[in-house]
PDB file of C-alpha atoms in Angstrom:
ATOM      1  CA  UNK N  40     -25.109 -10.988-144.570  1.00  0.00           C
ATOM      2  CA  UNK N  41     -25.825  -8.636-141.669  1.00  0.00           C
ATOM      3  CA  UNK N  42     -28.413 -11.099-140.362  1.00  0.00           C
ATOM      4  CA  UNK N  43     -25.948 -13.975-140.708  1.00  0.00           C
ATOM      5  CA  UNK N  44     -23.256 -12.023-138.868  1.00  0.00           C
ATOM      6  CA  UNK N  45     -25.677 -11.289-136.022  1.00  0.00           C
ATOM      7  CA  UNK N  46     -26.786 -14.921-135.792  1.00  0.00           C
ATOM      8  CA  UNK N  47     -23.171 -16.071-135.841  1.00  0.00           C
ATOM      9  CA  UNK N  48     -22.304 -13.665-133.019  1.00  0.00           C
ATOM     10  CA  UNK N  49     -25.243 -14.913-130.932  1.00  0.00           C
ATOM     11  CA  UNK N  50     -24.173 -18.539-131.272  1.00  0.00           C
ATOM     12  CA  UNK N  51     -20.471 -17.766-130.789  1.00  0.00           C
ATOM     13  CA  UNK N  52     -21.192 -15.879-127.568  1.00  0.00           C
ATOM     14  CA  UNK N  53     -23.174 -18.776-126.154  1.00  0.00           C
ATOM     15  CA  UNK N  54     -26.388 -16.748-126.022  1.00  0.00           C
ATOM     16  CA  UNK N  55     -28.047 -19.186-128.436  1.00  0.00           C
ATOM     17  CA  UNK N  56     -27.379 -22.752-129.526  1.00  0.00           C
ATOM     18  CA  UNK N  57     -29.300 -22.403-132.784  1.00  0.00           C
ATOM     19  CA  UNK N  58     -30.404 -19.481-134.948  1.00  0.00           C
ATOM     20  CA  UNK N  59     -32.084 -19.036-138.329  1.00  0.00           C
ATOM     21  CA  UNK N  60     -31.370 -16.284-140.855  1.00  0.00           C
ATOM     22  CA  UNK N  61     -33.555 -15.545-143.867  1.00  0.00           C
ATOM     23  CA  UNK N  62     -32.985 -13.428-146.986  1.00  0.00           C
ATOM     24  CA  UNK N  63     -35.696 -12.847-149.573  1.00  0.00           C
ATOM     25  CA  UNK N  64     -36.445 -10.665-152.564  1.00  0.00           C
ATOM     26  CA  UNK N  65     -39.854 -10.237-154.207  1.00  0.00           C
ATOM     27  CA  UNK N  66     -39.015  -7.396-156.561  1.00  0.00           C
ATOM     28  CA  UNK N  67     -41.586  -8.425-159.162  1.00  0.00           C
ATOM     29  CA  UNK N  68     -44.334  -6.938-156.994  1.00  0.00           C
ATOM     30  CA  UNK N  69     -42.800  -3.491-157.500  1.00  0.00           C
ATOM     31  CA  UNK N  70     -42.550  -3.719-161.269  1.00  0.00           C
ATOM     32  CA  UNK N  71     -45.934  -5.016-162.389  1.00  0.00           C
ATOM     33  CA  UNK N  72     -47.282  -3.016-165.329  1.00  0.00           C
ATOM     34  CA  UNK N  73     -50.265  -1.996-163.212  1.00  0.00           C
ATOM     35  CA  UNK N  74     -47.916  -0.047-160.955  1.00  0.00           C
ATOM     36  CA  UNK N  75     -47.276   2.434-163.762  1.00  0.00           C
ATOM     37  CA  UNK N  76     -50.434   2.555-165.881  1.00  0.00           C
ATOM     38  CA  UNK N  77     -52.051   5.373-163.874  1.00  0.00           C
ATOM     39  CA  UNK N  78     -49.103   7.739-164.279  1.00  0.00           C
ATOM     40  CA  UNK N  79     -49.859  10.652-166.617  1.00  0.00           C
ATOM     41  CA  UNK N  80     -46.498  10.304-168.382  1.00  0.00           C
ATOM     42  CA  UNK N  81     -47.155   6.643-169.193  1.00  0.00           C
ATOM     43  CA  UNK N  82     -50.689   7.388-170.351  1.00  0.00           C
ATOM     44  CA  UNK N  83     -49.215  10.039-172.629  1.00  0.00           C
ATOM     45  CA  UNK N  84     -47.035   7.400-174.269  1.00  0.00           C
ATOM     46  CA  UNK N  85     -43.751   8.275-172.579  1.00  0.00           C
ATOM     47  CA  UNK N  86     -41.279   5.674-171.349  1.00  0.00           C
ATOM     48  CA  UNK N  87     -40.470   4.966-167.721  1.00  0.00           C
ATOM     49  CA  UNK N  88     -37.448   6.780-166.306  1.00  0.00           C
ATOM     50  CA  UNK N  89     -34.362   4.693-167.036  1.00  0.00           C
ATOM     51  CA  UNK N  90     -33.408   4.375-163.361  1.00  0.00           C
ATOM     52  CA  UNK N  91     -36.669   2.431-162.871  1.00  0.00           C
ATOM     53  CA  UNK N  92     -36.900   0.635-166.234  1.00  0.00           C
ATOM     54  CA  UNK N  93     -33.355  -0.672-165.733  1.00  0.00           C
ATOM     55  CA  UNK N  94     -34.353  -2.490-162.561  1.00  0.00           C
ATOM     56  CA  UNK N  95     -37.364  -4.151-164.218  1.00  0.00           C
ATOM     57  CA  UNK N  96     -34.868  -6.206-166.242  1.00  0.00           C
ATOM     58  CA  UNK N  97     -32.190  -6.635-163.603  1.00  0.00           C
ATOM     59  CA  UNK N  98     -33.913  -8.010-160.487  1.00  0.00           C
ATOM     60  CA  UNK N  99     -35.225 -11.516-159.821  1.00  0.00           C
ATOM     61  CA  UNK N 100     -37.304 -13.059-157.030  1.00  0.00           C
ATOM     62  CA  UNK N 101     -35.625 -15.486-154.658  1.00  0.00           C
ATOM     63  CA  UNK N 102     -35.322 -16.537-151.028  1.00  0.00           C
ATOM     64  CA  UNK N 103     -32.991 -18.584-148.865  1.00  0.00           C
ATOM     65  CA  UNK N 104     -32.612 -19.518-145.203  1.00  0.00           C
ATOM     66  CA  UNK N 105     -29.700 -20.747-143.111  1.00  0.00           C
ATOM     67  CA  UNK N 106     -29.639 -22.542-139.771  1.00  0.00           C
ATOM     68  CA  UNK N 107     -26.685 -21.621-137.561  1.00  0.00           C
ATOM     69  CA  UNK N 108     -25.710 -24.074-134.813  1.00  0.00           C
ATOM     70  CA  UNK N 109     -22.981 -24.371-132.215  1.00  0.00           C
ATOM     71  CA  UNK N 110     -21.757 -27.678-133.666  1.00  0.00           C
ATOM     72  CA  UNK N 111     -21.655 -29.378-137.060  1.00  0.00           C
ATOM     73  CA  UNK N 112     -24.294 -31.869-138.095  1.00  0.00           C
ATOM     74  CA  UNK N 113     -23.378 -35.456-137.206  1.00  0.00           C
ATOM     75  CA  UNK N 114     -23.040 -36.554-140.847  1.00  0.00           C
ATOM     76  CA  UNK N 115     -21.545 -35.140-144.025  1.00  0.00           C
ATOM     77  CA  UNK N 116     -19.618 -31.954-144.639  1.00  0.00           C
ATOM     78  CA  UNK N 117     -19.985 -28.651-142.844  1.00  0.00           C
ATOM     79  CA  UNK N 118     -18.817 -25.143-143.586  1.00  0.00           C
ATOM     80  CA  UNK N 119     -16.921 -23.490-140.757  1.00  0.00           C
ATOM     81  CA  UNK N 120     -17.542 -19.759-140.562  1.00  0.00           C
ATOM     82  CA  UNK N 121     -14.079 -18.366-139.913  1.00  0.00           C
ATOM     83  CA  UNK N 122     -15.150 -14.727-139.934  1.00  0.00           C
ATOM     84  CA  UNK N 123     -17.596 -12.212-141.411  1.00  0.00           C
ATOM     85  CA  UNK N 124     -16.803  -8.555-141.950  1.00  0.00           C
ATOM     86  CA  UNK N 125     -19.121  -5.766-143.121  1.00  0.00           C
ATOM     87  CA  UNK N 126     -17.890  -2.385-144.301  1.00  0.00           C
ATOM     88  CA  UNK N 127     -20.243   0.559-144.883  1.00  0.00           C
ATOM     89  CA  UNK N 128     -19.476   3.682-146.917  1.00  0.00           C
ATOM     90  CA  UNK N 129     -22.913   5.208-146.350  1.00  0.00           C
ATOM     91  CA  UNK N 130     -21.390   8.206-144.583  1.00  0.00           C
ATOM     92  CA  UNK N 131     -19.342   9.247-147.616  1.00  0.00           C
ATOM     93  CA  UNK N 132     -21.486   8.276-150.614  1.00  0.00           C
ATOM     94  CA  UNK N 133     -25.018   9.158-151.759  1.00  0.00           C
ATOM     95  CA  UNK N 134     -27.908   6.772-152.145  1.00  0.00           C
ATOM     96  CA  UNK N 135     -27.533   4.366-155.034  1.00  0.00           C
ATOM     97  CA  UNK N 136     -30.885   2.536-154.753  1.00  0.00           C
ATOM     98  CA  UNK N 137     -33.947   4.057-153.158  1.00  0.00           C
ATOM     99  CA  UNK N 138     -37.741   4.321-153.175  1.00  0.00           C
ATOM    100  CA  UNK N 139     -40.260   6.798-151.818  1.00  0.00           C
ATOM    101  CA  UNK N 140     -38.978   9.877-153.630  1.00  0.00           C
ATOM    102  CA  UNK N 141     -38.974  11.076-157.219  1.00  0.00           C
ATOM    103  CA  UNK N 142     -35.188  11.632-157.128  1.00  0.00           C
ATOM    104  CA  UNK N 143     -32.358  10.804-154.739  1.00  0.00           C
ATOM    105  CA  UNK N 144     -31.979  14.522-153.951  1.00  0.00           C
ATOM    106  CA  UNK N 145     -35.671  15.403-153.632  1.00  0.00           C
ATOM    107  CA  UNK N 146     -36.633  16.914-150.254  1.00  0.00           C
ATOM    108  CA  UNK N 147     -40.170  15.564-150.707  1.00  0.00           C
ATOM    109  CA  UNK N 148     -41.028  11.974-149.910  1.00  0.00           C
ATOM    110  CA  UNK N 149     -44.154  10.074-150.919  1.00  0.00           C
ATOM    111  CA  UNK N 150     -45.662  10.901-147.507  1.00  0.00           C
ATOM    112  CA  UNK N 151     -45.542  14.627-148.292  1.00  0.00           C
ATOM    113  CA  UNK N 152     -47.999  14.318-151.192  1.00  0.00           C
ATOM    114  CA  UNK N 153     -51.681  15.025-150.494  1.00  0.00           C
ATOM    115  CA  UNK N 154     -52.519  11.352-150.942  1.00  0.00           C
ATOM    116  CA  UNK N 155     -50.920   8.085-152.132  1.00  0.00           C
ATOM    117  CA  UNK N 156     -52.561   8.414-155.548  1.00  0.00           C
ATOM    118  CA  UNK N 157     -50.730  11.682-156.258  1.00  0.00           C
ATOM    119  CA  UNK N 158     -47.460  10.199-155.000  1.00  0.00           C
ATOM    120  CA  UNK N 159     -47.930   7.276-157.387  1.00  0.00           C
ATOM    121  CA  UNK N 160     -48.754   9.578-160.303  1.00  0.00           C
ATOM    122  CA  UNK N 161     -45.548  11.531-159.637  1.00  0.00           C
ATOM    123  CA  UNK N 162     -43.484   8.326-159.625  1.00  0.00           C
ATOM    124  CA  UNK N 163     -42.466   8.792-156.008  1.00  0.00           C
ATOM    125  CA  UNK N 164     -43.113   5.115-155.206  1.00  0.00           C
ATOM    126  CA  UNK N 165     -40.801   3.756-157.891  1.00  0.00           C
ATOM    127  CA  UNK N 166     -37.795   1.694-156.866  1.00  0.00           C
ATOM    128  CA  UNK N 167     -34.862   3.434-158.548  1.00  0.00           C
ATOM    129  CA  UNK N 168     -31.137   2.959-158.963  1.00  0.00           C
ATOM    130  CA  UNK N 169     -28.531   5.521-159.899  1.00  0.00           C
ATOM    131  CA  UNK N 170     -26.551   3.354-162.302  1.00  0.00           C
ATOM    132  CA  UNK N 171     -23.841   6.017-162.581  1.00  0.00           C
ATOM    133  CA  UNK N 172     -22.732   5.026-159.075  1.00  0.00           C
ATOM    134  CA  UNK N 173     -22.479   1.272-159.678  1.00  0.00           C
ATOM    135  CA  UNK N 174     -18.856   1.408-160.863  1.00  0.00           C
ATOM    136  CA  UNK N 175     -17.995   3.054-157.545  1.00  0.00           C
ATOM    137  CA  UNK N 176     -19.744   0.263-155.616  1.00  0.00           C
ATOM    138  CA  UNK N 177     -17.572  -2.342-157.340  1.00  0.00           C
ATOM    139  CA  UNK N 178     -14.384  -0.335-156.865  1.00  0.00           C
ATOM    140  CA  UNK N 179     -14.980   0.182-153.143  1.00  0.00           C
ATOM    141  CA  UNK N 180     -15.757  -3.500-152.706  1.00  0.00           C
ATOM    142  CA  UNK N 181     -12.521  -4.578-154.357  1.00  0.00           C
ATOM    143  CA  UNK N 182     -10.544  -1.993-152.378  1.00  0.00           C
ATOM    144  CA  UNK N 183     -11.943  -3.446-149.148  1.00  0.00           C
ATOM    145  CA  UNK N 184     -10.944  -6.908-150.327  1.00  0.00           C
ATOM    146  CA  UNK N 185      -7.386  -5.715-150.962  1.00  0.00           C
ATOM    147  CA  UNK N 186      -7.203  -4.255-147.447  1.00  0.00           C
ATOM    148  CA  UNK N 187      -8.203  -7.630-146.021  1.00  0.00           C
ATOM    149  CA  UNK N 188      -5.361  -9.206-147.997  1.00  0.00           C
ATOM    150  CA  UNK N 189      -2.898  -6.596-146.692  1.00  0.00           C
ATOM    151  CA  UNK N 190      -4.005  -7.328-143.121  1.00  0.00           C
ATOM    152  CA  UNK N 191      -3.449 -11.045-143.655  1.00  0.00           C
ATOM    153  CA  UNK N 192      -7.082 -12.016-143.158  1.00  0.00           C
ATOM    154  CA  UNK N 193      -7.283 -13.732-146.526  1.00  0.00           C
ATOM    155  CA  UNK N 194      -4.726 -15.067-149.007  1.00  0.00           C
ATOM    156  CA  UNK N 195      -5.926 -15.315-152.646  1.00  0.00           C
ATOM    157  CA  UNK N 196      -3.692 -18.357-153.212  1.00  0.00           C
ATOM    158  CA  UNK N 197      -5.509 -20.235-150.431  1.00  0.00           C
ATOM    159  CA  UNK N 198      -9.015 -19.658-151.802  1.00  0.00           C
ATOM    160  CA  UNK N 199     -10.506 -22.714-153.504  1.00  0.00           C
ATOM    161  CA  UNK N 200     -13.917 -21.190-154.222  1.00  0.00           C
ATOM    162  CA  UNK N 201     -14.884 -17.553-154.708  1.00  0.00           C
ATOM    163  CA  UNK N 202     -18.591 -16.772-154.366  1.00  0.00           C
ATOM    164  CA  UNK N 203     -19.002 -13.238-155.656  1.00  0.00           C
ATOM    165  CA  UNK N 204     -22.349 -11.483-155.945  1.00  0.00           C
ATOM    166  CA  UNK N 205     -22.680  -9.188-158.938  1.00  0.00           C
ATOM    167  CA  UNK N 206     -25.855  -8.038-160.646  1.00  0.00           C
ATOM    168  CA  UNK N 207     -24.675  -8.345-164.232  1.00  0.00           C
ATOM    169  CA  UNK N 208     -21.982 -10.098-166.250  1.00  0.00           C
ATOM    170  CA  UNK N 209     -20.787  -6.598-167.134  1.00  0.00           C
ATOM    171  CA  UNK N 210     -19.577  -6.063-163.565  1.00  0.00           C
ATOM    172  CA  UNK N 211     -17.760  -9.396-163.451  1.00  0.00           C
ATOM    173  CA  UNK N 212     -15.323  -8.095-166.049  1.00  0.00           C
ATOM    174  CA  UNK N 213     -14.731  -4.989-163.945  1.00  0.00           C
ATOM    175  CA  UNK N 214     -13.949  -7.076-160.872  1.00  0.00           C
ATOM    176  CA  UNK N 215     -11.553  -9.244-162.869  1.00  0.00           C
ATOM    177  CA  UNK N 216      -9.788  -6.166-164.254  1.00  0.00           C
ATOM    178  CA  UNK N 217      -9.333  -4.589-160.816  1.00  0.00           C
ATOM    179  CA  UNK N 218      -8.022  -7.828-159.263  1.00  0.00           C
ATOM    180  CA  UNK N 219      -5.591  -8.391-162.113  1.00  0.00           C
ATOM    181  CA  UNK N 220      -4.226  -4.861-161.762  1.00  0.00           C
ATOM    182  CA  UNK N 221      -3.654  -5.536-158.040  1.00  0.00           C
ATOM    183  CA  UNK N 222      -1.945  -8.885-158.803  1.00  0.00           C
ATOM    184  CA  UNK N 223      -4.367 -10.802-156.587  1.00  0.00           C
ATOM    185  CA  UNK N 224      -6.614 -12.418-159.174  1.00  0.00           C
ATOM    186  CA  UNK N 225      -8.302 -15.701-158.299  1.00  0.00           C
ATOM    187  CA  UNK N 226      -8.511 -17.895-161.440  1.00  0.00           C
ATOM    188  CA  UNK N 227     -12.023 -17.777-162.850  1.00  0.00           C
ATOM    189  CA  UNK N 228     -12.334 -21.557-162.815  1.00  0.00           C
ATOM    190  CA  UNK N 229     -12.489 -21.193-159.022  1.00  0.00           C
ATOM    191  CA  UNK N 230     -15.423 -18.755-159.196  1.00  0.00           C
ATOM    192  CA  UNK N 231     -18.944 -20.013-158.478  1.00  0.00           C
ATOM    193  CA  UNK N 232     -22.076 -18.119-159.487  1.00  0.00           C
ATOM    194  CA  UNK N 233     -25.685 -18.866-160.337  1.00  0.00           C
ATOM    195  CA  UNK N 234     -26.393 -15.464-161.899  1.00  0.00           C
ATOM    196  CA  UNK N 235     -26.965 -17.025-165.305  1.00  0.00           C
ATOM    197  CA  UNK N 236     -29.562 -19.515-164.025  1.00  0.00           C
ATOM    198  CA  UNK N 237     -31.175 -17.686-161.074  1.00  0.00           C
ATOM    199  CA  UNK N 238     -30.715 -14.058-162.026  1.00  0.00           C
ATOM    200  CA  UNK N 239     -29.905 -11.272-159.602  1.00  0.00           C
ATOM    201  CA  UNK N 240     -31.764 -12.295-156.447  1.00  0.00           C
ATOM    202  CA  UNK N 241     -30.269  -9.471-154.384  1.00  0.00           C
ATOM    203  CA  UNK N 242     -29.795 -10.221-150.695  1.00  0.00           C
ATOM    204  CA  UNK N 243     -30.788 -13.864-151.243  1.00  0.00           C
ATOM    205  CA  UNK N 244     -28.083 -14.461-153.859  1.00  0.00           C
ATOM    206  CA  UNK N 245     -25.271 -15.509-151.514  1.00  0.00           C
ATOM    207  CA  UNK N 246     -27.606 -17.909-149.659  1.00  0.00           C
ATOM    208  CA  UNK N 247     -28.645 -19.546-152.930  1.00  0.00           C
ATOM    209  CA  UNK N 248     -25.055 -19.735-154.164  1.00  0.00           C
ATOM    210  CA  UNK N 249     -23.940 -21.450-150.961  1.00  0.00           C
ATOM    211  CA  UNK N 250     -26.761 -23.966-151.201  1.00  0.00           C
ATOM    212  CA  UNK N 251     -26.021 -24.824-154.836  1.00  0.00           C
ATOM    213  CA  UNK N 252     -22.281 -25.139-154.338  1.00  0.00           C
ATOM    214  CA  UNK N 253     -22.694 -27.188-151.172  1.00  0.00           C
ATOM    215  CA  UNK N 254     -24.955 -29.690-152.920  1.00  0.00           C
ATOM    216  CA  UNK N 255     -22.944 -29.771-156.160  1.00  0.00           C
ATOM    217  CA  UNK N 256     -20.574 -32.488-154.925  1.00  0.00           C
ATOM    218  CA  UNK N 257     -17.581 -30.259-155.698  1.00  0.00           C
ATOM    219  CA  UNK N 258     -16.556 -29.426-152.131  1.00  0.00           C
ATOM    220  CA  UNK N 259     -13.782 -31.324-150.366  1.00  0.00           C
ATOM    221  CA  UNK N 260     -12.676 -31.202-146.705  1.00  0.00           C
ATOM    222  CA  UNK N 261     -10.054 -28.542-146.117  1.00  0.00           C
ATOM    223  CA  UNK N 262     -11.134 -26.272-148.979  1.00  0.00           C
ATOM    224  CA  UNK N 263     -11.546 -22.546-148.365  1.00  0.00           C
ATOM    225  CA  UNK N 264     -14.510 -20.468-149.505  1.00  0.00           C
ATOM    226  CA  UNK N 265     -14.488 -16.694-149.755  1.00  0.00           C
ATOM    227  CA  UNK N 266     -17.731 -14.736-150.211  1.00  0.00           C
ATOM    228  CA  UNK N 267     -17.686 -11.198-151.610  1.00  0.00           C
ATOM    229  CA  UNK N 268     -21.066  -9.430-151.443  1.00  0.00           C
ATOM    230  CA  UNK N 269     -21.305  -5.749-152.449  1.00  0.00           C
ATOM    231  CA  UNK N 270     -24.631  -3.989-151.764  1.00  0.00           C
ATOM    232  CA  UNK N 271     -25.456  -0.921-153.793  1.00  0.00           C
ATOM    233  CA  UNK N 272     -28.263   0.670-151.778  1.00  0.00           C
ATOM    234  CA  UNK N 273     -26.039   2.306-149.159  1.00  0.00           C
ATOM    235  CA  UNK N 274     -22.574   1.239-150.325  1.00  0.00           C
ATOM    236  CA  UNK N 275     -22.119  -1.683-147.930  1.00  0.00           C
ATOM    237  CA  UNK N 276     -19.849  -4.636-148.695  1.00  0.00           C
ATOM    238  CA  UNK N 277     -19.730  -7.961-146.839  1.00  0.00           C
ATOM    239  CA  UNK N 278     -16.885 -10.481-146.820  1.00  0.00           C
ATOM    240  CA  UNK N 279     -16.987 -13.980-145.362  1.00  0.00           C
ATOM    241  CA  UNK N 280     -14.354 -16.720-145.127  1.00  0.00           C
ATOM    242  CA  UNK N 281     -15.349 -20.354-144.558  1.00  0.00           C
ATOM    243  CA  UNK N 282     -13.612 -23.718-144.448  1.00  0.00           C
ATOM    244  CA  UNK N 283     -15.055 -27.071-145.522  1.00  0.00           C
ATOM    245  CA  UNK N 284     -14.827 -29.579-142.655  1.00  0.00           C
ATOM    246  CA  UNK N 285     -16.025 -33.099-141.914  1.00  0.00           C
ATOM    247  CA  UNK N 286     -18.129 -33.963-138.905  1.00  0.00           C
ATOM    248  CA  UNK N 287     -15.074 -35.417-137.166  1.00  0.00           C
ATOM    249  CA  UNK N 288     -13.193 -32.089-137.270  1.00  0.00           C
ATOM    250  CA  UNK N 289     -12.713 -30.130-134.032  1.00  0.00           C
ATOM    251  CA  UNK N 290     -15.586 -27.856-133.112  1.00  0.00           C
ATOM    252  CA  UNK N 291     -15.280 -24.446-134.658  1.00  0.00           C
ATOM    253  CA  UNK N 292     -17.535 -21.891-136.333  1.00  0.00           C
ATOM    254  CA  UNK N 293     -19.241 -24.152-138.839  1.00  0.00           C
ATOM    255  CA  UNK N 294     -21.910 -23.672-141.415  1.00  0.00           C
ATOM    256  CA  UNK N 295     -23.766 -26.817-142.357  1.00  0.00           C
ATOM    257  CA  UNK N 296     -26.042 -26.773-145.382  1.00  0.00           C
ATOM    258  CA  UNK N 297     -28.381 -29.569-146.411  1.00  0.00           C
ATOM    259  CA  UNK N 298     -30.738 -29.773-149.351  1.00  0.00           C
ATOM    260  CA  UNK N 299     -34.003 -30.624-147.637  1.00  0.00           C
ATOM    261  CA  UNK N 300     -37.482 -29.624-148.744  1.00  0.00           C
ATOM    262  CA  UNK N 301     -38.935 -30.479-145.364  1.00  0.00           C
ATOM    263  CA  UNK N 302     -36.186 -29.988-142.758  1.00  0.00           C
ATOM    264  CA  UNK N 303     -36.447 -31.843-139.489  1.00  0.00           C
ATOM    265  CA  UNK N 304     -37.828 -29.835-136.555  1.00  0.00           C
ATOM    266  CA  UNK N 305     -35.390 -27.776-134.562  1.00  0.00           C
ATOM    267  CA  UNK N 306     -34.688 -28.832-130.976  1.00  0.00           C
ATOM    268  CA  UNK N 307     -37.464 -27.942-128.545  1.00  0.00           C
ATOM    269  CA  UNK N 308     -36.949 -24.446-127.202  1.00  0.00           C
ATOM    270  CA  UNK N 309     -36.175 -24.133-123.528  1.00  0.00           C
ATOM    271  CA  UNK N 310     -36.248 -21.301-121.083  1.00  0.00           C
ATOM    272  CA  UNK N 311     -32.852 -19.609-120.730  1.00  0.00           C
ATOM    273  CA  UNK N 312     -33.090 -20.297-117.002  1.00  0.00           C
ATOM    274  CA  UNK N 313     -33.245 -24.056-117.533  1.00  0.00           C
ATOM    275  CA  UNK N 314     -29.977 -25.601-118.716  1.00  0.00           C
ATOM    276  CA  UNK N 315     -30.006 -28.166-121.481  1.00  0.00           C
ATOM    277  CA  UNK N 316     -29.733 -31.711-120.017  1.00  0.00           C
ATOM    278  CA  UNK N 317     -26.363 -32.139-121.715  1.00  0.00           C
ATOM    279  CA  UNK N 318     -24.999 -28.883-120.334  1.00  0.00           C
ATOM    280  CA  UNK N 319     -22.129 -29.570-117.899  1.00  0.00           C
ATOM    281  CA  UNK N 320     -22.324 -28.253-114.359  1.00  0.00           C
ATOM    282  CA  UNK N 321     -20.907 -24.743-113.955  1.00  0.00           C
ATOM    283  CA  UNK N 322     -17.327 -24.552-112.659  1.00  0.00           C
ATOM    284  CA  UNK N 323     -16.873 -23.866-108.927  1.00  0.00           C
ATOM    285  CA  UNK N 324     -16.590 -20.261-107.873  1.00  0.00           C
ATOM    286  CA  UNK N 325     -13.159 -19.074-106.808  1.00  0.00           C
ATOM    287  CA  UNK N 326     -13.371 -15.957-104.600  1.00  0.00           C
ATOM    288  CA  UNK N 327      -9.982 -14.815-105.904  1.00  0.00           C
ATOM    289  CA  UNK N 328     -10.346 -15.297-109.616  1.00  0.00           C
ATOM    290  CA  UNK N 329     -14.109 -15.627-109.921  1.00  0.00           C
ATOM    291  CA  UNK N 330     -15.890 -18.359-111.898  1.00  0.00           C
ATOM    292  CA  UNK N 331     -13.912 -19.928-114.694  1.00  0.00           C
ATOM    293  CA  UNK N 332     -15.663 -19.235-118.007  1.00  0.00           C
ATOM    294  CA  UNK N 333     -16.228 -22.335-120.169  1.00  0.00           C
ATOM    295  CA  UNK N 334     -15.043 -22.219-123.796  1.00  0.00           C
ATOM    296  CA  UNK N 335     -17.467 -20.376-126.035  1.00  0.00           C
ATOM    297  CA  UNK N 336     -19.234 -22.420-128.715  1.00  0.00           C
ATOM    298  CA  UNK N 337     -18.671 -21.644-132.368  1.00  0.00           C
ATOM    299  CA  UNK N 338     -21.541 -21.080-134.821  1.00  0.00           C
ATOM    300  CA  UNK N 339     -22.390 -23.373-137.719  1.00  0.00           C
ATOM    301  CA  UNK N 340     -24.997 -23.149-140.405  1.00  0.00           C
ATOM    302  CA  UNK N 341     -26.820 -26.414-139.951  1.00  0.00           C
ATOM    303  CA  UNK N 342     -29.275 -26.317-142.812  1.00  0.00           C
ATOM    304  CA  UNK N 343     -30.136 -24.170-145.834  1.00  0.00           C
TER     305      UNK N 343
END
């Protein structure tokens, strides 16, 4: 989501006409049995620490990519990116997911061991998660959502599709409970998830959810999508609001997603000093008011 927000800002500012964002997870590399077989504790018949074993059953591999453009594609539906907001609580909460140390409070990292083999034997290279903090991640994410509602940035009654990333069905029930207590619950028939078919693909999950929903045939022009993406590593939560539009709608921040195994080539890159042939001539300079700035383009995701 941070990459998508940056790409959106680049296109919206006019710095770029097209940008690509990518999110990928390949967690299986970290949890192969060979990663643990040399550890003395494992050779002695002991189990892996739960904060590592838990993740071996919770994480899935996946990847997605989005193309952000300053206009919608000429055919079909697009998703207008109305806004993206990221909120970090890293300054007030400890690490929830980490690697490179035997514990989240250990002053010694894997680089402080005499050699990588000793760091591996001590379990310092394990990817770990403090599951006791996960409830707090969900609570902070919902609290941020409620603040957005109070500020008028989103109205639960106007949301047609909620795309919420959660790592386990267990946490879905917690989110539902918190929203119901706050009287801002979005009916579950308007929720969209692929957790039960794709697993927890981490940072790629929201990209994959958008692609599946977009190509499901369920979207209609004028519908509103709201994405809620909590991240447990450093207590960061992302929120994004989008609107389904047709190609004839006025230009605005749009996200266009197409299901294409071999996408068509992007437009040929040009030097920033050479204007695109379709770029209008700059407005005349007025010595009193200065040059008149043209309207800024709005970003769209053109392909996923």
